[in-house]
mmCIF file of C-alpha atoms and ligand atoms in Angstrom:
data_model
loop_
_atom_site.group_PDB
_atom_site.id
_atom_site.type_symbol
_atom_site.label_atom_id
_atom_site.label_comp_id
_atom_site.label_asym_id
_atom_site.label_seq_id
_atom_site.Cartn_x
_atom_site.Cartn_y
_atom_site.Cartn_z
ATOM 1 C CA UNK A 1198 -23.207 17.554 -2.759
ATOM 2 C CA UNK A 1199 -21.115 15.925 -5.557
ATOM 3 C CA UNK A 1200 -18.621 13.588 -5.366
ATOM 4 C CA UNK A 1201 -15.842 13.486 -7.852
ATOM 5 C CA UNK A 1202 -16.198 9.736 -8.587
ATOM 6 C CA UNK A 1203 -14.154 6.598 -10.437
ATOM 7 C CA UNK A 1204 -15.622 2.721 -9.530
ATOM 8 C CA UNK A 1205 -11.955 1.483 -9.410
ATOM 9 C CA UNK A 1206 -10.158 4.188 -7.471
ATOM 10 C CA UNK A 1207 -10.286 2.483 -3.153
ATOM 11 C CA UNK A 1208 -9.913 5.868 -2.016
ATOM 12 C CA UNK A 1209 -13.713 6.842 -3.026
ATOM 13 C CA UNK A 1210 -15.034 3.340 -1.833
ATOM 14 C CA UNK A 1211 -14.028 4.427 1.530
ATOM 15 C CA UNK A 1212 -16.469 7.298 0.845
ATOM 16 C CA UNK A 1213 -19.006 5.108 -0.826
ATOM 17 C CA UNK A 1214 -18.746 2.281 1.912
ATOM 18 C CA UNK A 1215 -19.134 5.406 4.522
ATOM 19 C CA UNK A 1216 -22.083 6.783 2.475
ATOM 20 C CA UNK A 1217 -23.789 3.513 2.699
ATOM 21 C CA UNK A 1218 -23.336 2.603 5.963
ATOM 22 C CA UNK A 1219 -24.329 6.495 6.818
ATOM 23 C CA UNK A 1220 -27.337 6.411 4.941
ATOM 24 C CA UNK A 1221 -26.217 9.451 3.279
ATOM 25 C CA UNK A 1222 -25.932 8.187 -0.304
ATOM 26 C CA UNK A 1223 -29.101 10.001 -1.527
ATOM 27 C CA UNK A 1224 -27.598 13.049 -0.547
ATOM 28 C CA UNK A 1225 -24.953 12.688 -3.329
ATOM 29 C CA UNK A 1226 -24.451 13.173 -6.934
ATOM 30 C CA UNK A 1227 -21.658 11.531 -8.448
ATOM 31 C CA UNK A 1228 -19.512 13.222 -11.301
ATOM 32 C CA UNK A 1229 -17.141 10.456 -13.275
ATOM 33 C CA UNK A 1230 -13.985 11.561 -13.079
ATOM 34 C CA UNK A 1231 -11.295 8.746 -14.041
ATOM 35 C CA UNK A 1232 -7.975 10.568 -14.200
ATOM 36 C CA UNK A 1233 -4.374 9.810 -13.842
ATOM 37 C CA UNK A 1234 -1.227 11.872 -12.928
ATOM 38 C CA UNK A 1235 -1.060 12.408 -16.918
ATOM 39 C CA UNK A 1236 -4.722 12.993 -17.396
ATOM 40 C CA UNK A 1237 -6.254 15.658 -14.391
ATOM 41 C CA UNK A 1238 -9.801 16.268 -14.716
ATOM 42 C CA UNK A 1239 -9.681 20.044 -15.033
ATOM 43 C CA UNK A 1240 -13.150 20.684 -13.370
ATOM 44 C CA UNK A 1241 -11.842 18.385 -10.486
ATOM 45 C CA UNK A 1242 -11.988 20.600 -7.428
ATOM 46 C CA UNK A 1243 -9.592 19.737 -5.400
ATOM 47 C CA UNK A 1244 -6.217 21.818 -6.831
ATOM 48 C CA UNK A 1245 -4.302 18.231 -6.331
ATOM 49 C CA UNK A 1246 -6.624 16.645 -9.179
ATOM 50 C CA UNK A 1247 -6.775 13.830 -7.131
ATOM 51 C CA UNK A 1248 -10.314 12.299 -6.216
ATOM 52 C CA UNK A 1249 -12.136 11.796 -4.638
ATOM 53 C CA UNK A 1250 -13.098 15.620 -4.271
ATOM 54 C CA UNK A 1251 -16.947 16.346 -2.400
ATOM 55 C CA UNK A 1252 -18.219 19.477 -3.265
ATOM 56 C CA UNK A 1253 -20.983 21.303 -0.599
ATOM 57 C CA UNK A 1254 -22.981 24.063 -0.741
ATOM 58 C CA UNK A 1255 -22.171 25.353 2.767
ATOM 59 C CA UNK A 1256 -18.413 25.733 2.012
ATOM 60 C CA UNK A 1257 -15.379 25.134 0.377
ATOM 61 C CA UNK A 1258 -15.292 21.477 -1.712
ATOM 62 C CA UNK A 1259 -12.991 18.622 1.234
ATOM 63 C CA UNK A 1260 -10.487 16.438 -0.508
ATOM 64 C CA UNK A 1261 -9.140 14.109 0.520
ATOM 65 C CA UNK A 1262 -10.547 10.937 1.393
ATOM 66 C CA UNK A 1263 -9.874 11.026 5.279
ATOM 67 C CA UNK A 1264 -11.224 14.664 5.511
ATOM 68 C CA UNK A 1265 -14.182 13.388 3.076
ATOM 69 C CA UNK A 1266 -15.164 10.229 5.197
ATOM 70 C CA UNK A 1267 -14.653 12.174 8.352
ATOM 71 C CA UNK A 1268 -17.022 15.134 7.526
ATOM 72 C CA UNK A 1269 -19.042 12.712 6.681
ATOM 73 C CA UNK A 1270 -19.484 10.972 9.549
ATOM 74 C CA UNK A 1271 -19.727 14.286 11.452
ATOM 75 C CA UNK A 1272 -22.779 15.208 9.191
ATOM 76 C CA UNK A 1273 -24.697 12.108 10.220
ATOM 77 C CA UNK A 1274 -22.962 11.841 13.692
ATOM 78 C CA UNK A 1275 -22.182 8.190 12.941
ATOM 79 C CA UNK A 1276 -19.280 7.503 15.501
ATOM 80 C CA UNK A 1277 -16.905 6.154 12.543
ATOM 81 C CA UNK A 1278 -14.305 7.579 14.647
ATOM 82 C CA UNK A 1279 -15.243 6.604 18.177
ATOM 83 C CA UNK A 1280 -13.282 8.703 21.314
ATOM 84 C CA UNK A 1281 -12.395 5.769 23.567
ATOM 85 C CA UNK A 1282 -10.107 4.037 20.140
ATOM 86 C CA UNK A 1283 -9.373 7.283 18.423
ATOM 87 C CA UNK A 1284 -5.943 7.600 17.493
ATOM 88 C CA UNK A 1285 -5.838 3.517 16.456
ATOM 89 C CA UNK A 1286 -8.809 4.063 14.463
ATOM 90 C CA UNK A 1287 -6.683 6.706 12.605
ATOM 91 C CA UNK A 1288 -3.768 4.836 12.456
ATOM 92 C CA UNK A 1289 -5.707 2.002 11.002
ATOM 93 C CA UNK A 1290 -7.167 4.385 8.339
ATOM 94 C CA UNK A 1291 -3.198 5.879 7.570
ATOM 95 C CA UNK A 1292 -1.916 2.152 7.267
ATOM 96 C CA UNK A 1293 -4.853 1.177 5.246
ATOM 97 C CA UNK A 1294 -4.337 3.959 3.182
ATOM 98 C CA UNK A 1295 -0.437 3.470 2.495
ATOM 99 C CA UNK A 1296 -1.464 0.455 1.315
ATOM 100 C CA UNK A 1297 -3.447 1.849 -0.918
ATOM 101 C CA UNK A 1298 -0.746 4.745 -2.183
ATOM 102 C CA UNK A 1299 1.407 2.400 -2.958
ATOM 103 C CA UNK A 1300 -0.458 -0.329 -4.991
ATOM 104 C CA UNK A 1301 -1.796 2.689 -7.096
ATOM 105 C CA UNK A 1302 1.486 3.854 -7.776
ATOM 106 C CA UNK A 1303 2.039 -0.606 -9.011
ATOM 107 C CA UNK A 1304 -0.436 0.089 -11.126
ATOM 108 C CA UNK A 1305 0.799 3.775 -12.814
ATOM 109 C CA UNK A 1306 3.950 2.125 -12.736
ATOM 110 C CA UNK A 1307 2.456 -0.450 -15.303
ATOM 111 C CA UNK A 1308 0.179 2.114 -17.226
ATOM 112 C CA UNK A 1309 1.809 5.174 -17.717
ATOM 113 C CA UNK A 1310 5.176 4.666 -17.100
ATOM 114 C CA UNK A 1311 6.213 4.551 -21.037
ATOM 115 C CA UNK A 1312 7.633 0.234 -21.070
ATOM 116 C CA UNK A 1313 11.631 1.151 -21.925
ATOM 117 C CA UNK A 1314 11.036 3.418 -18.533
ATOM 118 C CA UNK A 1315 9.594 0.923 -15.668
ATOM 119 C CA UNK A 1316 11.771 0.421 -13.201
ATOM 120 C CA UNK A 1317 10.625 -2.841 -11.426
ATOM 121 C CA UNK A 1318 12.392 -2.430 -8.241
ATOM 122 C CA UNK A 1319 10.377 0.348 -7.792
ATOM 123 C CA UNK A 1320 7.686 -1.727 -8.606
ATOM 124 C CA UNK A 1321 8.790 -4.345 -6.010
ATOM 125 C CA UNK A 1322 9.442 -2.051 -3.261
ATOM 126 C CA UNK A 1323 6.159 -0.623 -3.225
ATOM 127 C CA UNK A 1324 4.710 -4.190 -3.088
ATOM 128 C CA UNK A 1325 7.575 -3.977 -0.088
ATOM 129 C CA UNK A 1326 5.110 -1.698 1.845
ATOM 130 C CA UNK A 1327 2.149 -3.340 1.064
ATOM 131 C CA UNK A 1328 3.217 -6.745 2.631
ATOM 132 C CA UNK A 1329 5.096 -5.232 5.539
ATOM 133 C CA UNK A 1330 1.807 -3.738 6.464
ATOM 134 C CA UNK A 1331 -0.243 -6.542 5.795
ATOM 135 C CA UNK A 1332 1.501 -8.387 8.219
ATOM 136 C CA UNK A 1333 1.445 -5.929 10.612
ATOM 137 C CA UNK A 1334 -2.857 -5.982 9.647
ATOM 138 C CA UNK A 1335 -2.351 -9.485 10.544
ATOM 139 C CA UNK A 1336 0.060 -9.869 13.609
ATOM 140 C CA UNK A 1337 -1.639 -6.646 15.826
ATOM 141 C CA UNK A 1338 -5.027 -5.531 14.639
ATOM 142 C CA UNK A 1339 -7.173 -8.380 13.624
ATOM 143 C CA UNK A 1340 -8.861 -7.957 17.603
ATOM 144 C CA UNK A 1341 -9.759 -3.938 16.501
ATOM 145 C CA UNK A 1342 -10.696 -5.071 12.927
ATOM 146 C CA UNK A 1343 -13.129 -7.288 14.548
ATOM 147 C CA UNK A 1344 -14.743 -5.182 17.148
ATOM 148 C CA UNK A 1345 -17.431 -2.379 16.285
ATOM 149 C CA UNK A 1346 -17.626 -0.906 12.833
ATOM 150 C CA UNK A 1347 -15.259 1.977 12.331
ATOM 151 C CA UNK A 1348 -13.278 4.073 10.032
ATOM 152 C CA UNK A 1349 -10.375 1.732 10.224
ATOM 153 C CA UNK A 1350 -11.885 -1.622 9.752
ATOM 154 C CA UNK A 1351 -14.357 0.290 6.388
ATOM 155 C CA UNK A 1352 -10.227 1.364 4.958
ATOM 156 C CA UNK A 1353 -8.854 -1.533 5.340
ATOM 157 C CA UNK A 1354 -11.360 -3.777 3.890
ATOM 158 C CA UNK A 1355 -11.457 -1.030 1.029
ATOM 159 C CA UNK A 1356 -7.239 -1.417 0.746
ATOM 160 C CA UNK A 1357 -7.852 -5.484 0.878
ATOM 161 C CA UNK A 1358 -10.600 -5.377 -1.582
ATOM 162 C CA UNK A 1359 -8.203 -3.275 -3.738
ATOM 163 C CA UNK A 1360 -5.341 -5.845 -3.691
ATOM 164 C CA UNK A 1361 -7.904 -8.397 -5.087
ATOM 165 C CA UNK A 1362 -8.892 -6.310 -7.871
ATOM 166 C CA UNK A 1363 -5.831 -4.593 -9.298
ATOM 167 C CA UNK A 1364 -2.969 -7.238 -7.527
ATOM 168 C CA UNK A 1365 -5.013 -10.867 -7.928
ATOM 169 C CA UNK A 1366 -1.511 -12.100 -8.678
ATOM 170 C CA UNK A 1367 0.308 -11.297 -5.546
ATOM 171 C CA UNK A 1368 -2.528 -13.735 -3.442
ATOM 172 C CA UNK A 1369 -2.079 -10.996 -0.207
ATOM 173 C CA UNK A 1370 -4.201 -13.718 1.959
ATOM 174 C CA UNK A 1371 -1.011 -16.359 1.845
ATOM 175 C CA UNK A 1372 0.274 -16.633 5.149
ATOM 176 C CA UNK A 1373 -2.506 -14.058 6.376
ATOM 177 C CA UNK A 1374 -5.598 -16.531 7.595
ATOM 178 C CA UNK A 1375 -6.678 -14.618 10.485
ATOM 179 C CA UNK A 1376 -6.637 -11.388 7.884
ATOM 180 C CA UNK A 1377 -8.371 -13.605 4.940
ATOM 181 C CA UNK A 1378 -10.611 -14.484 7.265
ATOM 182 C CA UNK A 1379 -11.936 -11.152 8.845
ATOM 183 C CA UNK A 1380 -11.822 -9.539 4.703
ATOM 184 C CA UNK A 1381 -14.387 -12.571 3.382
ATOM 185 C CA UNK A 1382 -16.882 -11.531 6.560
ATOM 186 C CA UNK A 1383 -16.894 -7.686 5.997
ATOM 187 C CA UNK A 1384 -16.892 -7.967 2.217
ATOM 188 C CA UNK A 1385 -20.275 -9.693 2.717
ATOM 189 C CA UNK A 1386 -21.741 -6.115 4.543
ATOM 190 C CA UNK A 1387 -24.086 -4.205 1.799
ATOM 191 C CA UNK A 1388 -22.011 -1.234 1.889
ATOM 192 C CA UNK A 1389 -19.262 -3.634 0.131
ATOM 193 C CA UNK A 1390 -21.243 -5.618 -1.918
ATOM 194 C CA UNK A 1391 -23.237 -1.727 -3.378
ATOM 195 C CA UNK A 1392 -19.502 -0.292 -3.976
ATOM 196 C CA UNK A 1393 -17.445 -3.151 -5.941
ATOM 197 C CA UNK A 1394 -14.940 -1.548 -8.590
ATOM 198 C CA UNK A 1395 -15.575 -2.376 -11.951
HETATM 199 N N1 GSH B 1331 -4.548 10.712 -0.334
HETATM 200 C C1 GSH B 1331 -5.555 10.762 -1.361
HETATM 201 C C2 GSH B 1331 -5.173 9.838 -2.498
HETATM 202 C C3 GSH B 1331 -6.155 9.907 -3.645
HETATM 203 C C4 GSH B 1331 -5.613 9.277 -4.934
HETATM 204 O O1 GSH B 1331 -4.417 9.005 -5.065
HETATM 205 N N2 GSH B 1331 -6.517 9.057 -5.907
HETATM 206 C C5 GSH B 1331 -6.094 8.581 -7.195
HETATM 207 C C6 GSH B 1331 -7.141 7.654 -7.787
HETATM 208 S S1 GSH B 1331 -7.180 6.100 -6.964
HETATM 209 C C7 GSH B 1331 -5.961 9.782 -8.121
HETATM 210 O O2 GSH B 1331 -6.788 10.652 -8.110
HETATM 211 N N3 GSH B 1331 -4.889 9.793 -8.920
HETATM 212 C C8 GSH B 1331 -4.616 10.848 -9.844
HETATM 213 C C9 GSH B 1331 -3.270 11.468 -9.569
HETATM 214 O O3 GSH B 1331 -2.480 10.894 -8.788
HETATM 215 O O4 GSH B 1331 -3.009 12.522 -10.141
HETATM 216 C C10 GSH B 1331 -6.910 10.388 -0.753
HETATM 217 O O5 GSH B 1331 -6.940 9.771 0.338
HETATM 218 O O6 GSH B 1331 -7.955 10.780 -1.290
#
């Protein structure tokens, strides 16, 4: 299989972290593919140009990230996405991920948008989101975050790592101990440590 790839994009840690903790990473190339909305990679596979993109060779190539990390915990029959917490597990995975769409879209916002353009209330709103569901992280889910690994906890430390790397300004952890404190334990788990952005 390959996996369209970029260190810094969150969405393919989530991949990465579930290829690690899968044991599934050998079964992997990975094609660099940094691209923007301005700047598709045209042999990207998935018709969005988004990655990350897996191509198989038993059928058609699975974007996006939750069908990615989901087929690939079917492959290795994992239980990322256990039966008896299902539909939190996915909402976890949906709220990590919005955090992720919209601190992405911060950053475009910064790069791309040309500078007599930006429109920081857009910037500010997004940010909006982000905190709004970083509290909710912190007031409701810290008790699933901490129980057995799953696809929701491996998003959400991939959204949280994310912040840190892109955001360092914003310090997401301030007012957000019990959150802090679950992030600094999971970012210690191999998977983490083998799929830092750079
Ligand atoms: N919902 C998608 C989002 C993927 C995404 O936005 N990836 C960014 C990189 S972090 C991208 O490819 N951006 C290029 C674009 O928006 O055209 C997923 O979960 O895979």
């Amino acid at each position: 299989m390959e996996l369209f790839f970029a260190a810094a994009s969150p969405f393919v840690r989530k991949v990465m972290v579930v290829l690690h903790e899968t044991d599934q990473t050998g079964d992997v190339t990975l094609v660099q593919s940094v691209q923007t909305p301005l700047t598709p990679n045209p042999a990207n596979l998935n018709p969005l140009a988004k990655i990350p993109c897996l191509t198989r060779p038993d059928g058609p190539a699975l974007y996006d990230s939750r069908v990615i990390c989901r087929y690939l915990d079917h492959r290795a029959g994992a239980g990322l996405y256990p039966e008896r917490r299902l539909w939190e597990t996915l909402t976890l995975e949906a709220t990590a991920d919005g955090i992720m769409d919209a601190a992405v879209l911060m950053v475009y916002e910064g790069r791309i948008r040309p500078e007599g353009k930006q429109f920081p209330d857009f910037v500010e709103a997004q940010w909006g989101k982000v905190a709004a569901a970083l509290d909710a992280l912190e007031d409701r889910w810290i008790s699933h975050l901490s129980g057995p690994l799953d696809m929701g906890n491996i998003a959400v430390a991939c959204a949280l790592a994310y912040l840190d790397f892109r955001h360092p300004g914003r310090d997401w952890r301030m007012g957000r101990s019990a959150l802090a404190a679950w992030e600094a334990t999971f970012a210690a788990r191999p998977s983490m440590i083998a799929s830092r952005p750079s």
